[in-house]
Short mmCIF file of C-alpha atoms and ligand atoms in Angstrom, two decimals:
data_model
loop_
_atom_site.label_atom_id
_atom_site.label_comp_id
_atom_site.label_asym_id
_atom_site.label_seq_id
_atom_site.Cartn_x
_atom_site.Cartn_y
_atom_site.Cartn_z
CA UNK B 12 31.43 -11.95 1.76
CA UNK B 13 33.22 -9.31 3.40
CA UNK B 14 32.51 -8.56 6.94
CA UNK B 15 34.11 -6.32 9.67
CA UNK B 16 36.98 -8.43 11.71
CA UNK B 17 37.71 -7.90 15.67
CA UNK B 18 41.06 -7.60 17.13
CA UNK B 19 39.84 -7.61 21.45
CA UNK B 20 43.11 -6.05 23.49
CA UNK B 21 42.81 -6.54 26.87
CA UNK B 22 45.64 -5.98 30.12
CA UNK B 23 46.93 -8.34 32.57
CA UNK B 24 49.26 -7.78 35.38
CA UNK B 25 49.62 -4.03 35.86
CA UNK B 26 47.60 -0.69 34.63
CA UNK B 27 49.53 1.36 32.21
CA UNK B 28 51.52 -0.91 30.29
CA UNK B 29 50.53 1.12 27.26
CA UNK B 30 47.79 -0.88 26.01
CA UNK B 31 46.48 2.22 23.65
CA UNK B 32 49.43 2.54 22.32
CA UNK B 33 49.94 -1.11 21.00
CA UNK B 34 46.16 -1.14 19.90
CA UNK B 35 47.78 2.75 18.29
CA UNK B 36 50.81 0.69 16.69
CA UNK B 37 48.92 -2.39 15.26
CA UNK B 38 46.66 -0.17 14.12
CA UNK B 39 49.46 1.59 12.24
CA UNK B 40 50.55 -1.63 9.88
CA UNK B 41 47.25 -2.65 9.40
CA UNK B 42 46.50 0.60 7.84
CA UNK B 43 49.56 0.36 6.47
CA UNK B 44 49.32 -2.50 4.46
CA UNK B 45 45.64 -1.29 3.17
CA UNK B 46 43.26 -2.37 5.57
CA UNK B 47 40.65 -0.18 7.01
CA UNK B 48 40.75 0.19 10.55
CA UNK B 49 39.56 2.19 13.68
CA UNK B 50 39.94 1.81 17.46
CA UNK B 51 37.75 1.78 20.16
CA UNK B 52 38.31 2.36 23.93
CA UNK B 53 36.00 0.79 26.71
CA UNK B 54 36.28 2.29 30.01
CA UNK B 55 35.28 0.59 32.73
CA UNK B 56 34.08 3.14 35.53
CA UNK B 57 30.79 4.69 36.10
CA UNK B 58 31.27 8.73 34.81
CA UNK B 59 28.82 9.27 31.88
CA UNK B 60 33.00 10.39 29.78
CA UNK B 61 35.58 11.49 31.61
CA UNK B 62 34.16 15.16 30.52
CA UNK B 63 34.09 15.77 34.39
CA UNK B 64 37.51 14.18 35.42
CA UNK B 65 39.85 16.35 36.98
CA UNK B 66 42.85 16.11 34.75
CA UNK B 67 44.75 14.29 37.57
CA UNK B 68 43.06 10.99 37.76
CA UNK B 69 43.66 10.03 34.00
CA UNK B 70 44.97 13.14 32.58
CA UNK B 71 43.98 15.18 29.21
CA UNK B 72 40.89 14.85 28.66
CA UNK B 73 40.45 14.49 24.48
CA UNK B 74 37.82 15.29 22.44
CA UNK B 75 36.26 14.32 18.88
CA UNK B 76 35.22 16.41 16.14
CA UNK B 77 31.76 15.48 16.78
CA UNK B 78 32.40 16.83 20.39
CA UNK B 79 32.49 13.42 22.47
CA UNK B 80 34.52 14.40 25.81
CA UNK B 81 37.09 11.38 25.57
CA UNK B 82 39.81 9.34 27.31
CA UNK B 83 43.65 10.57 25.72
CA UNK B 84 43.98 6.81 23.92
CA UNK B 85 42.14 8.25 21.43
CA UNK B 86 43.86 11.02 21.02
CA UNK B 87 47.30 8.42 20.37
CA UNK B 88 44.41 7.22 17.81
CA UNK B 89 43.87 9.83 15.86
CA UNK B 90 47.81 10.85 16.37
CA UNK B 91 49.33 7.62 14.32
CA UNK B 92 46.10 7.00 12.24
CA UNK B 93 45.20 10.30 11.34
CA UNK B 94 42.08 9.59 10.76
CA UNK B 95 39.03 10.90 12.95
CA UNK B 96 37.50 9.03 15.74
CA UNK B 97 33.86 9.78 17.37
CA UNK B 98 31.73 9.46 20.32
CA UNK B 99 31.56 5.81 18.92
CA UNK B 100 35.06 5.12 20.03
CA UNK B 101 34.46 5.23 23.44
CA UNK B 102 32.54 3.87 25.76
CA UNK B 103 32.11 4.18 29.76
CA UNK B 104 30.30 1.79 32.16
CA UNK B 105 28.56 4.68 32.79
CA UNK B 106 27.24 5.05 29.44
CA UNK B 107 26.37 1.49 29.15
CA UNK B 108 24.26 1.48 32.61
CA UNK B 109 22.45 4.59 31.61
CA UNK B 110 21.72 2.90 28.37
CA UNK B 111 20.01 -0.16 30.27
CA UNK B 112 18.30 1.94 32.88
CA UNK B 113 16.82 4.51 30.62
CA UNK B 114 15.67 1.21 28.18
CA UNK B 115 13.90 0.14 32.09
CA UNK B 116 12.17 3.42 32.38
CA UNK B 117 10.78 3.87 28.74
CA UNK B 118 9.69 -0.50 29.34
CA UNK B 119 11.35 -1.57 27.29
CA UNK B 120 12.32 -5.14 29.12
CA UNK B 121 8.96 -5.97 28.96
CA UNK B 122 8.67 -6.71 32.52
CA UNK B 123 12.03 -8.88 32.55
CA UNK B 124 14.74 -8.67 35.22
CA UNK B 125 16.99 -6.62 34.59
CA UNK B 126 20.37 -8.20 35.15
CA UNK B 127 24.03 -7.59 34.30
CA UNK B 128 24.21 -10.83 32.04
CA UNK B 129 22.34 -10.26 29.31
CA UNK B 130 21.21 -6.67 29.52
CA UNK B 131 24.27 -5.15 30.22
CA UNK B 132 26.54 -7.45 28.43
CA UNK B 133 24.00 -7.57 25.49
CA UNK B 134 24.49 -3.05 25.60
CA UNK B 135 28.17 -3.47 25.71
CA UNK B 136 27.71 -6.12 22.24
CA UNK B 137 26.09 -3.37 21.17
CA UNK B 138 28.38 -0.85 21.63
CA UNK B 139 31.43 -3.10 20.34
CA UNK B 140 29.78 -3.70 16.96
CA UNK B 141 28.77 -0.17 16.47
CA UNK B 142 31.42 0.99 14.38
CA UNK B 143 31.03 -1.56 12.04
CA UNK B 144 27.47 -0.55 10.49
CA UNK B 145 29.22 2.18 9.28
CA UNK B 146 30.91 -0.12 7.08
CA UNK B 147 33.85 2.04 6.67
CA UNK B 148 36.14 -0.66 8.28
CA UNK B 149 37.79 -3.89 7.19
CA UNK B 150 39.03 -4.31 11.12
CA UNK B 151 37.96 -2.86 14.17
CA UNK B 152 40.53 -2.88 17.73
CA UNK B 153 38.37 -3.00 21.37
CA UNK B 154 40.15 -1.62 24.03
CA UNK B 155 39.18 -2.76 27.36
CA UNK B 156 40.45 -0.54 29.78
CA UNK B 157 41.34 -1.77 33.32
CA UNK B 158 42.82 -5.51 34.13
CA UNK B 159 41.56 -8.48 33.81
CA UNK B 160 40.89 -9.32 37.26
CA UNK B 161 39.31 -6.12 38.60
CA UNK B 162 35.67 -6.76 39.09
CA UNK B 163 35.00 -3.90 36.67
CA UNK B 164 35.72 -5.33 34.20
CA UNK B 165 34.31 -8.39 34.14
CA UNK B 166 31.00 -7.55 31.90
CA UNK B 167 33.08 -6.40 29.31
CA UNK B 168 35.83 -9.88 29.43
CA UNK B 169 31.92 -11.96 29.73
CA UNK B 170 30.97 -9.57 26.84
CA UNK B 171 33.98 -10.07 24.67
CA UNK B 172 33.73 -14.08 25.63
CA UNK B 173 30.33 -14.05 24.02
CA UNK B 174 31.70 -12.21 20.66
CA UNK B 175 34.41 -14.70 20.51
CA UNK B 176 31.72 -17.58 20.06
CA UNK B 177 29.77 -16.00 17.64
CA UNK B 178 31.85 -14.47 14.90
CA UNK B 179 33.93 -17.67 15.18
CA UNK B 180 37.78 -17.76 15.63
CA UNK B 181 38.48 -16.43 11.97
CA UNK B 182 36.37 -13.07 12.88
CA UNK B 183 37.87 -12.38 16.28
CA UNK B 184 41.11 -12.45 17.87
CA UNK B 185 42.35 -11.91 22.01
CA UNK B 186 45.55 -9.71 22.15
CA UNK B 187 46.79 -10.08 25.63
CA UNK B 188 49.09 -7.64 27.12
CA UNK B 189 51.30 -8.34 29.92
CA UNK B 190 54.46 -7.68 31.98
CA UNK B 191 57.41 -9.50 32.56
CA UNK B 192 58.89 -8.57 35.61
CA UNK B 193 63.04 -8.36 35.26
CA UNK B 194 64.73 -9.85 38.63
CA UNK B 195 68.16 -7.87 38.65
CA UNK B 196 69.00 -9.81 41.67
CA UNK B 197 69.13 -13.64 39.73
CA UNK B 198 69.17 -11.41 36.31
CA UNK B 199 66.21 -13.04 35.00
CA UNK B 200 62.50 -12.11 33.73
CA UNK B 201 59.59 -14.03 34.80
CA UNK B 202 56.83 -15.34 33.34
CA UNK B 203 54.82 -16.28 36.51
CA UNK B 204 52.85 -13.10 36.84
CA UNK B 205 51.39 -14.09 33.20
CA UNK B 206 50.68 -17.59 33.89
CA UNK B 207 48.64 -16.23 36.51
CA UNK B 208 47.07 -13.70 34.35
CA UNK B 209 46.17 -16.04 30.98
CA UNK B 210 45.12 -18.43 33.27
CA UNK B 211 42.46 -15.84 34.73
CA UNK B 212 41.64 -14.83 32.03
CA UNK B 213 40.71 -18.53 31.00
CA UNK B 214 38.39 -18.67 33.97
CA UNK B 215 36.03 -16.11 32.30
CA UNK B 216 36.78 -18.61 29.22
CA UNK B 217 38.71 -16.62 26.99
CA UNK B 218 41.84 -18.21 25.64
CA UNK B 219 44.11 -15.25 24.16
CA UNK B 220 45.50 -15.59 20.57
CA UNK B 221 48.82 -13.39 21.25
CA UNK B 222 50.57 -12.54 24.21
CA UNK B 223 52.08 -9.20 23.71
CA UNK B 224 55.25 -8.52 26.20
CA UNK B 225 55.80 -5.52 28.21
CA UNK B 226 59.71 -6.21 29.26
CA UNK B 227 62.98 -4.06 30.06
CA UNK B 228 65.27 -7.26 28.37
CA UNK B 229 65.01 -9.18 25.27
CA UNK B 230 62.60 -11.88 25.48
CA UNK B 231 65.05 -15.29 24.81
CA UNK B 232 63.57 -18.08 23.27
CA UNK B 233 63.62 -20.27 26.25
CA UNK B 234 61.05 -17.82 27.89
CA UNK B 235 58.96 -17.63 24.59
CA UNK B 236 58.95 -21.31 24.84
CA UNK B 237 58.08 -21.49 28.20
CA UNK B 238 54.94 -18.76 27.32
CA UNK B 239 54.16 -20.64 24.80
CA UNK B 240 53.86 -24.06 26.85
CA UNK B 241 52.26 -22.75 30.20
CA UNK B 242 50.13 -20.01 28.25
CA UNK B 243 48.59 -22.05 25.20
CA UNK B 244 49.51 -19.53 23.04
CA UNK B 245 51.55 -20.22 20.24
CA UNK B 246 55.01 -19.43 20.15
CA UNK B 247 55.58 -17.32 16.72
CA UNK B 248 52.53 -15.14 18.68
CA UNK B 249 54.41 -14.25 21.79
CA UNK B 250 55.01 -10.56 20.84
CA UNK B 251 57.94 -8.87 22.38
CA UNK B 252 57.46 -5.19 23.30
CA UNK B 253 60.22 -4.24 24.95
CA UNK B 254 60.74 0.04 26.43
CA UNK B 255 60.74 2.07 23.29
CA UNK B 256 63.20 5.41 23.48
CA UNK B 257 59.94 6.96 21.99
CA UNK B 258 56.17 6.28 21.47
CA UNK B 259 56.36 6.54 17.69
CA UNK B 260 58.99 3.67 17.22
CA UNK B 261 56.64 1.25 18.35
CA UNK B 262 54.76 0.44 15.31
CA UNK B 263 58.26 0.09 13.97
CA UNK B 264 59.43 -2.46 17.04
CA UNK B 265 55.63 -4.70 15.87
CA UNK B 266 56.47 -4.75 13.31
CA UNK B 267 60.04 -6.94 13.71
CA UNK B 268 58.09 -8.96 16.26
CA UNK B 269 55.44 -10.00 12.96
CA UNK B 270 52.43 -8.25 15.13
CA UNK B 271 50.83 -6.75 12.25
CA UNK B 272 51.14 -10.41 10.45
CA UNK B 273 50.25 -12.90 13.11
CA UNK B 274 47.44 -10.77 13.27
CA UNK B 275 46.48 -11.26 9.67
CA UNK B 276 47.52 -14.86 9.56
CA UNK B 277 45.30 -15.59 12.63
CA UNK B 278 42.36 -13.76 11.17
CA UNK B 279 42.95 -15.21 7.31
CA UNK B 280 43.69 -11.69 5.81
CA UNK B 281 45.86 -11.41 3.51
CA UNK B 282 49.50 -10.21 4.02
CA UNK B 283 50.20 -9.57 0.76
CA UNK B 284 50.50 -6.08 0.95
CA UNK B 285 53.87 -5.57 2.91
CA UNK B 286 53.27 -1.86 5.49
CA UNK B 287 54.34 1.07 3.40
CA UNK B 288 55.29 3.18 6.69
CA UNK B 289 57.61 5.93 4.19
CA UNK B 290 55.85 8.52 6.05
CA UNK B 291 55.92 7.52 9.34
CA UNK B 292 60.03 7.04 8.86
CA UNK B 293 60.57 10.27 7.71
CA UNK B 294 58.86 11.86 10.44
CA UNK B 295 61.07 9.79 12.95
CA UNK B 296 64.34 10.16 11.42
CA UNK B 297 63.52 14.00 11.58
CA UNK B 298 62.51 13.64 15.15
CA UNK B 299 65.47 11.57 16.46
CA UNK B 300 68.09 13.60 14.65
CA UNK B 301 66.98 17.73 14.75
CA UNK B 302 68.81 20.21 13.30
CA UNK B 303 68.20 23.00 16.15
CA UNK B 304 67.00 22.62 19.79
CA UNK B 305 64.27 25.15 21.19
CA UNK B 306 63.56 25.70 24.53
CA UNK B 307 59.56 25.92 25.36
CA UNK B 308 57.63 26.90 28.28
CA UNK B 309 54.36 25.29 29.26
CA UNK B 310 52.73 26.79 31.93
CA UNK B 311 49.63 24.92 33.32
CA UNK B 312 48.29 23.78 36.22
CA UNK B 313 48.11 20.63 36.55
CA UNK B 314 51.58 20.06 35.09
CA UNK B 315 52.99 17.39 38.14
CA UNK B 316 50.73 14.84 35.97
CA UNK B 317 51.82 14.91 32.06
CA UNK B 318 49.69 13.16 30.71
CA UNK B 319 47.32 16.14 31.66
CA UNK B 320 48.73 18.38 28.78
CA UNK B 321 49.41 14.72 26.47
CA UNK B 322 47.71 16.49 23.13
CA UNK B 323 49.76 19.67 23.61
CA UNK B 324 53.19 18.46 23.76
CA UNK B 325 52.27 15.71 20.90
CA UNK B 326 51.83 18.33 18.70
CA UNK B 327 55.11 20.54 19.80
CA UNK B 328 56.61 16.97 18.98
CA UNK B 329 55.40 17.10 15.34
CA UNK B 330 55.89 20.56 14.61
CA UNK B 331 59.52 20.13 16.05
CA UNK B 332 59.75 17.27 13.36
CA UNK B 333 58.58 19.06 10.82
CA UNK B 334 61.24 22.21 11.56
CA UNK B 335 63.94 20.28 11.92
CA UNK B 336 63.73 21.38 15.52
CA UNK B 337 63.87 18.91 18.94
CA UNK B 338 61.63 20.95 21.58
CA UNK B 339 62.74 21.04 25.09
CA UNK B 340 59.27 21.27 26.94
CA UNK B 341 60.00 23.57 30.98
CA UNK B 342 56.77 22.31 32.27
CA UNK B 343 56.29 25.80 34.85
CA UNK B 344 53.52 25.37 37.27
CA UNK B 345 51.10 28.31 37.08
CA UNK B 346 50.79 29.08 41.00
CA UNK B 347 54.81 29.62 40.81
CA UNK B 348 54.82 32.26 39.15
CA UNK B 349 54.60 36.32 40.59
CA UNK B 350 56.13 39.29 40.27
CA UNK B 351 59.55 38.23 42.24
CA UNK B 352 59.49 34.66 40.78
CA UNK B 353 58.75 35.50 36.49
CA UNK B 354 62.03 36.62 35.40
CA UNK B 355 64.31 33.40 36.86
CA UNK B 356 61.67 30.76 36.04
CA UNK B 357 60.91 32.34 31.63
CA UNK B 358 64.12 33.65 31.09
CA UNK B 359 65.87 32.14 28.20
CA UNK B 360 62.72 30.62 26.78
CA UNK B 361 62.19 31.07 23.37
CA UNK B 362 58.80 30.04 23.11
CA UNK B 363 55.97 30.21 25.67
CA UNK B 364 52.30 28.09 25.94
CA UNK B 365 49.47 28.85 28.58
CA UNK B 366 47.69 26.09 28.36
CA UNK B 367 44.11 25.41 28.77
CA UNK B 368 42.38 25.16 32.52
CA UNK B 369 39.56 25.54 34.68
CA UNK B 370 38.20 27.80 37.84
CA UNK B 371 41.05 30.45 39.34
CA UNK B 372 43.87 28.51 40.75
CA UNK B 373 46.92 29.62 39.54
CA UNK B 374 45.73 32.28 37.09
CA UNK B 375 47.71 34.89 38.76
CA UNK B 376 51.26 33.58 37.42
CA UNK B 377 49.71 32.84 34.20
CA UNK B 378 48.80 36.28 33.62
CA UNK B 379 52.10 36.77 34.83
CA UNK B 380 53.75 34.86 31.97
CA UNK B 381 51.76 36.25 29.19
CA UNK B 382 52.76 39.51 30.42
CA UNK B 383 55.92 38.59 30.21
CA UNK B 384 55.90 37.31 26.98
CA UNK B 385 54.67 40.09 25.30
CA UNK B 386 56.59 42.62 26.92
CA UNK B 387 59.96 40.70 26.39
CA UNK B 388 58.50 40.17 22.45
CA UNK B 389 58.59 35.83 22.88
CA UNK B 390 56.71 33.81 20.89
CA UNK B 391 53.14 33.44 22.99
CA UNK B 392 50.91 30.64 21.83
CA UNK B 393 47.25 30.79 24.16
CA UNK B 394 45.68 28.17 23.47
CA UNK B 395 41.85 28.19 25.38
CA UNK B 396 41.91 29.78 28.92
CA UNK B 397 45.50 30.34 27.29
CA UNK B 398 44.08 33.05 24.51
CA UNK B 399 41.41 34.36 27.43
CA UNK B 400 44.45 35.13 30.54
CA UNK B 401 45.89 37.22 26.91
CA UNK B 402 42.76 38.81 27.04
CA UNK B 403 42.67 39.34 30.75
CA UNK B 404 46.10 40.54 30.75
CA UNK B 405 45.73 43.41 27.94
CA UNK B 406 42.86 44.72 29.61
CA UNK B 407 44.61 45.38 32.83
CA UNK B 408 48.09 46.00 32.15
CA UNK B 409 47.83 48.10 28.75
CA UNK B 410 44.42 49.38 28.81
CA UNK B 411 44.38 50.07 32.73
CA UNK B 412 41.39 47.77 33.18
CA UNK B 413 42.87 46.50 36.74
CA UNK B 414 39.84 44.24 37.66
CA UNK B 415 39.49 43.18 34.69
CA UNK B 416 38.77 39.64 34.67
CA UNK B 417 36.90 36.15 33.71
CA UNK B 418 33.18 36.16 34.84
CA UNK B 419 34.42 32.46 35.69
CA UNK B 420 37.15 33.76 38.44
CA UNK B 421 35.25 36.88 39.49
CA UNK B 422 31.39 36.90 38.72
CA UNK B 423 31.44 40.93 40.13
CA UNK B 424 34.37 41.62 37.70
CA UNK B 425 33.74 45.51 36.81
CA UNK B 426 35.03 44.94 33.15
CA UNK B 427 33.98 41.41 32.52
CA UNK B 428 36.26 40.90 28.86
CA UNK B 429 35.83 37.20 28.97
CA UNK B 430 32.24 36.45 29.93
CA UNK B 431 30.06 33.19 29.89
CA UNK B 432 28.24 32.28 26.73
CA UNK B 433 24.76 33.44 26.68
CA UNK B 434 23.24 29.22 25.61
CA UNK B 435 25.39 29.05 28.91
CA UNK B 436 23.56 30.53 31.10
CA UNK B 437 20.58 28.54 31.81
CA UNK B 438 22.62 25.70 32.00
CA UNK B 439 23.34 23.56 35.29
CA UNK B 440 24.37 20.27 34.70
CA UNK B 441 28.40 19.97 34.59
CA UNK B 442 28.29 16.89 32.46
CA UNK B 443 28.74 17.63 28.50
CA UNK B 444 27.37 20.67 28.10
CA UNK B 445 30.23 22.94 27.44
CA UNK B 446 30.20 24.35 23.75
CA UNK B 447 32.16 20.93 22.63
CA UNK B 448 33.14 19.83 19.09
CA UNK B 449 34.35 21.14 16.05
CA UNK B 450 32.80 24.93 15.08
CA UNK B 451 33.36 26.92 12.18
CA UNK B 452 35.93 29.94 11.77
CA UNK B 453 37.25 32.65 9.46
CA UNK B 454 40.43 34.22 9.65
CA UNK B 455 41.43 38.19 8.84
CA UNK B 456 44.10 37.76 6.21
CA UNK B 457 46.28 40.21 7.63
CA UNK B 458 47.08 37.96 10.34
CA UNK B 459 49.86 35.67 12.17
CA UNK B 460 47.11 32.95 12.19
CA UNK B 461 46.10 33.12 8.17
CA UNK B 462 49.83 32.76 7.76
CA UNK B 463 50.37 29.71 9.32
CA UNK B 464 47.00 27.99 7.44
CA UNK B 465 47.52 29.29 4.92
CA UNK B 466 43.57 29.78 4.14
CA UNK B 467 41.34 31.70 5.92
CA UNK B 468 38.17 29.35 6.65
CA UNK B 469 38.77 26.21 9.56
CA UNK B 470 37.26 23.90 11.88
CA UNK B 471 38.41 23.66 15.00
CA UNK B 472 37.62 21.45 18.11
CA UNK B 473 36.21 23.14 20.88
CA UNK B 474 35.66 22.58 24.74
CA UNK B 475 34.47 26.01 26.91
CA UNK B 476 31.19 27.87 28.55
CA UNK B 477 33.22 31.01 28.14
CA UNK B 478 33.94 33.86 25.40
CA UNK B 479 36.00 36.72 24.74
CA UNK B 480 32.90 39.48 25.00
CA UNK B 481 32.12 41.35 22.21
CA UNK B 482 30.74 45.12 24.52
CA UNK B 483 35.07 45.78 24.40
CA UNK B 484 36.02 43.95 21.33
CA UNK B 485 36.55 48.37 19.85
CA UNK B 486 38.12 48.87 22.93
CA UNK B 487 41.01 46.18 22.38
CA UNK B 488 40.89 47.00 18.56
CA UNK B 489 42.68 50.59 19.61
CA UNK B 490 44.51 49.51 22.46
CA UNK B 491 46.69 47.11 19.53
CA UNK B 492 44.86 43.25 20.94
CA UNK B 493 42.84 41.90 17.41
CA UNK B 494 40.15 39.79 16.95
CA UNK B 495 41.67 37.98 13.81
CA UNK B 496 39.49 35.17 13.83
CA UNK B 497 35.45 34.50 14.40
CA UNK B 498 32.87 32.28 14.17
CA UNK B 499 31.15 33.30 10.70
CA UNK B 500 27.71 33.04 12.49
CA UNK B 501 27.95 34.18 16.08
CA UNK B 502 30.68 36.69 15.76
CA UNK B 503 32.42 34.75 18.79
CA UNK B 504 35.92 35.64 18.34
CA UNK B 505 38.07 32.33 17.62
CA UNK B 506 41.40 34.46 17.21
CA UNK B 507 42.93 36.87 19.12
CA UNK B 508 46.65 38.74 18.19
CA UNK B 509 48.64 41.32 19.25
CA UNK B 510 49.85 43.49 15.73
CA UNK B 511 53.52 44.94 17.81
CA UNK B 512 54.61 41.63 18.77
CA UNK B 513 56.84 39.02 16.21
CA UNK B 514 54.28 35.55 17.39
CA UNK B 515 51.48 36.32 20.11
CA UNK B 516 48.69 34.23 19.44
CA UNK B 517 45.50 33.46 21.19
CA UNK B 518 43.19 30.31 20.22
CA UNK B 519 39.60 29.67 21.85
CA UNK B 520 39.87 26.53 20.28
CA UNK B 521 42.31 23.41 21.01
CA UNK B 522 44.44 22.57 17.60
CA UNK B 523 46.23 20.36 20.03
CA UNK B 524 43.24 17.82 19.37
CA UNK B 525 44.38 17.86 14.87
CA UNK B 526 47.72 17.55 15.21
CA UNK B 527 48.65 14.21 13.69
CA UNK B 528 52.15 12.65 12.53
CA UNK B 529 51.63 13.09 9.43
CA UNK B 530 49.90 16.32 9.13
CA UNK B 531 51.26 18.45 12.14
CA UNK B 532 49.09 21.43 13.24
CA UNK B 533 49.75 24.78 11.53
CA UNK B 534 49.42 27.05 14.12
CA UNK B 535 52.40 25.01 16.08
CA UNK B 536 54.49 24.83 13.50
CA UNK B 537 53.93 28.21 12.71
CA UNK B 538 54.37 28.97 16.36
CA UNK B 539 57.89 26.93 16.85
CA UNK B 540 59.32 28.54 13.71
CA UNK B 541 58.50 31.72 15.54
CA UNK B 542 60.56 30.53 18.43
CA UNK B 543 63.58 29.66 16.04
CA UNK B 544 63.32 32.52 14.41
CA UNK B 545 63.27 34.12 18.36
CA UNK B 546 66.71 31.82 19.42
CA UNK B 547 68.15 33.46 16.21
CA UNK B 548 67.97 30.73 14.32
CA UNK B 549 65.53 31.14 10.87
N1 LIG J 23 38.08 27.45 31.71
C1 LIG J 23 37.76 28.54 30.35
C2 LIG J 23 36.29 28.01 29.43
O1 LIG J 23 35.47 27.19 29.78
C3 LIG J 23 38.54 27.69 29.09
C4 LIG J 23 38.27 26.20 28.47
C5 LIG J 23 39.77 25.78 28.59
O2 LIG J 23 41.03 26.18 28.77
N2 LIG J 23 39.41 24.53 28.27
O3 LIG J 23 35.43 28.72 28.89
#
């Protein structure tokens, strides 16, 4: 009988080892062998979801088709696998506790004392197995956030222990991702932190089946023997994960190390079909051997932490590869842009992206960037807040509505060209209440956006509370800024363009969430093409 099998991924020694990339790489290899696979991330923090988190905390908030605000690792999963994830793919401790406490209030526990074990662990087990119910997957990879030994990870580790016991070792296994630090004074990789971390996992009743070892240097045979002996892991299941040039190399490195093969053998699944990575390799070779470069400015207010714009950066990589182009991102802090600096900061760029964001900080700098791109005919791509800023800039500098603004920044502006959506006006809670997820958009045929997509009906992902104020639509169109994409039901403006400009496109949605290695997003592809034209190449 067919049953879904589980691969649990834990992390040891330190955080930020890249569990998400290892999980996504393994999933890619299994998918390339014909298995149906998905990935799930369990985050041990108390927020219900990362939607309320400042990007400085954990980087970008990623959004799924069904409108879940999730950890950025889900972006890696989608970009690697080219299959959508959903709310069920990201679970936080906050969500687990909320569900259990709601049940308690309803009286579902029939007078029992509600405890971490079994009630919280049961809820974790239920969430882990929720994805299985669709029957869509042969394998589910579940990444446990945090590091083994953290207090907040304990209920997850206990839930995994129970599931391993219930499912049996042919149906579930544990991969432990760990670090082998290199001591330059003695020129050695050290295994002790890994031994301790495995020991800690064993104290919780879990013996890892596979060790993936992050390292700056190759892992010698001697070290593999040592790790095998002291960590109770078969030698063939000691997998080296050496620092890679790019994250897109990691699936190939894992293939060389046989990670997918060991996983399948341990789960008693066939390895007969070898992985077909032809398209992946095609992308990699284009990505690594570009025939030209373009300089793209990314204007945002969280640029100190590049992870805040993860999906945008990856989208430019995908779009660069199909255009045989290396995209050099110039990180530009919006707060650094003013009339004195804008010329020096932006001259020489072939394209300018104004990033999404919330609140007034850095807004005036973003307006300066839009004005520079518009006046100097530099390809401009405004995403969400970036589109709204383009509207404000046009109102102020072309239409002479000097104090035009979004009501997000100035509630009393005389020209509220961007305004709170009416359905948002009664909402007070901040969590999960934006206009989220996939919504329809229809494009005018005579537009840059249509030329990029090649069709007029789209579904794109959203995350916003404010919108173009249709009260001003006619005035804008007369002045040369056109709405070229609308929600067909509500007429909400989804895409704006300026006609007498080589490529000036602003979108209310987030195209970056849908770009994948195998399907680069058409708007990013069009934008990079326009940047190449601007450079004089195409
Ligand atoms: N702050 C703006 C809004 O809520 C833009 C949001 C965004 O850029 N994601 O509409």
